[in-house]
Amino acid sequence: MLAVAFIFVVLLVIMGFKMDKPKQRIARLEHRVNLIFDHLDIEEFGTAQLEAVGELARQGKKIKAIKLYREITGAGLQEAKDAVEAMPGGR
C-alpha cells in the first residue's frame, strides 16, 4: 500500500511539472513580444480603445469605426471591416 501511495505522489509531482511548462512557455513568449513592442516603440491597445470602436459601430458610424480600428491595431482594411462587422451593432 505504501508503494502505491509513493507511486501516486511521484506521478502527481511529474504531472505538476508538465502542467507548469505551458505557463512558463507563454510567459517567455509574452516577454519576447513585449521586448519587440519596446524595440519598435509600439504601444499595446487597450479595451477602452476597442470599446470606442464598438460604440461607433453601435451608433451606425461604421466607416469611422473601421478607421479607428485600423489606427489602433494597424490592421488592413478588410481585417478591420470584418472585425467591426463582428462587433455587436456592426452590421
Protein backbone atom coordinates (compact mmCIF):
# COMPACT_ATOMS: atom_id res chain seq x y z
CA MET A 1 0.00 0.00 0.00
CA LEU A 2 2.84 2.35 0.80
CA ALA A 3 4.40 1.66 -2.61
CA VAL A 4 1.16 2.57 -4.37
CA ALA A 5 0.94 5.82 -2.42
CA PHE A 6 4.58 6.62 -3.27
CA ILE A 7 3.98 5.99 -6.98
CA PHE A 8 0.86 8.16 -6.85
CA VAL A 9 2.80 11.03 -5.24
CA VAL A 10 5.59 10.72 -7.83
CA LEU A 11 3.04 10.81 -10.67
CA LEU A 12 1.40 13.91 -9.19
CA VAL A 13 4.75 15.67 -8.97
CA ILE A 14 5.62 14.76 -12.56
CA MET A 15 2.21 15.90 -13.81
CA GLY A 16 2.57 19.16 -11.88
CA PHE A 17 5.85 19.91 -13.64
CA LYS A 18 4.35 19.13 -17.03
CA MET A 19 1.38 21.43 -16.33
CA ASP A 20 3.73 24.33 -15.49
CA LYS A 21 5.65 24.07 -18.77
CA PRO A 22 2.93 25.65 -20.97
CA LYS A 23 2.56 28.50 -18.48
CA GLN A 24 6.32 29.08 -18.48
CA ARG A 25 6.42 28.97 -22.28
CA ILE A 26 3.57 31.51 -22.53
CA ALA A 27 5.34 33.79 -20.04
CA ARG A 28 8.55 33.62 -22.10
CA LEU A 29 6.67 34.35 -25.33
CA GLU A 30 4.85 37.30 -23.75
CA HIS A 31 8.19 38.65 -22.55
CA ARG A 32 9.63 38.38 -26.06
CA VAL A 33 6.61 40.12 -27.58
CA ASN A 34 6.97 42.93 -25.04
CA LEU A 35 10.64 43.30 -25.97
CA ILE A 36 9.70 43.54 -29.64
CA PHE A 37 7.00 46.12 -28.86
CA ASP A 38 9.51 48.16 -26.85
CA HIS A 39 12.11 47.96 -29.62
CA LEU A 40 9.62 49.06 -32.28
CA ASP A 41 8.11 51.68 -29.95
CA ILE A 42 4.65 50.13 -30.26
CA GLU A 43 2.04 50.51 -27.55
CA GLU A 44 -0.46 47.76 -26.94
CA PHE A 45 -4.04 48.84 -27.44
CA GLY A 46 -6.42 48.51 -24.55
CA THR A 47 -10.01 47.50 -24.19
CA ALA A 48 -11.07 51.14 -23.72
CA GLN A 49 -9.88 51.92 -27.24
CA LEU A 50 -11.71 48.93 -28.67
CA GLU A 51 -14.83 49.90 -26.72
CA ALA A 52 -14.73 53.23 -28.55
CA VAL A 53 -14.74 51.32 -31.83
CA GLY A 54 -17.70 49.26 -30.63
CA GLU A 55 -19.56 52.39 -29.61
CA LEU A 56 -19.08 53.89 -33.07
CA ALA A 57 -20.33 50.65 -34.61
CA ARG A 58 -23.44 50.67 -32.38
CA GLN A 59 -24.11 54.28 -33.40
CA GLY A 60 -24.08 53.22 -37.04
CA LYS A 61 -20.82 55.04 -37.77
CA LYS A 62 -19.25 52.03 -39.43
CA ILE A 63 -16.67 53.88 -41.53
CA LYS A 64 -15.41 55.87 -38.53
CA ALA A 65 -15.28 52.64 -36.52
CA ILE A 66 -13.23 50.93 -39.23
CA LYS A 67 -10.84 53.89 -39.45
CA LEU A 68 -10.37 53.95 -35.68
CA TYR A 69 -9.86 50.18 -35.57
CA ARG A 70 -7.16 50.48 -38.23
CA GLU A 71 -5.45 53.29 -36.31
CA ILE A 72 -5.46 51.31 -33.07
CA THR A 73 -4.43 47.92 -34.41
CA GLY A 74 -2.59 48.63 -37.65
CA ALA A 75 -4.91 46.16 -39.38
CA GLY A 76 -5.65 46.23 -43.08
CA LEU A 77 -8.93 47.47 -44.48
CA GLN A 78 -10.57 44.06 -44.90
CA GLU A 79 -9.46 42.83 -41.49
CA ALA A 80 -10.76 46.00 -39.83
CA LYS A 81 -14.06 45.79 -41.72
CA ASP A 82 -14.53 42.17 -40.67
CA ALA A 83 -13.68 42.97 -37.04
CA VAL A 84 -16.11 45.90 -36.88
CA GLU A 85 -18.87 43.90 -38.52
CA ALA A 86 -18.33 41.12 -35.98
CA MET A 87 -18.98 43.57 -33.13
CA PRO A 88 -22.48 43.97 -31.75
CA GLY A 89 -24.25 46.57 -33.90
CA GLY A 90 -21.52 46.41 -36.51
CA ARG A 91 -23.79 45.23 -39.31
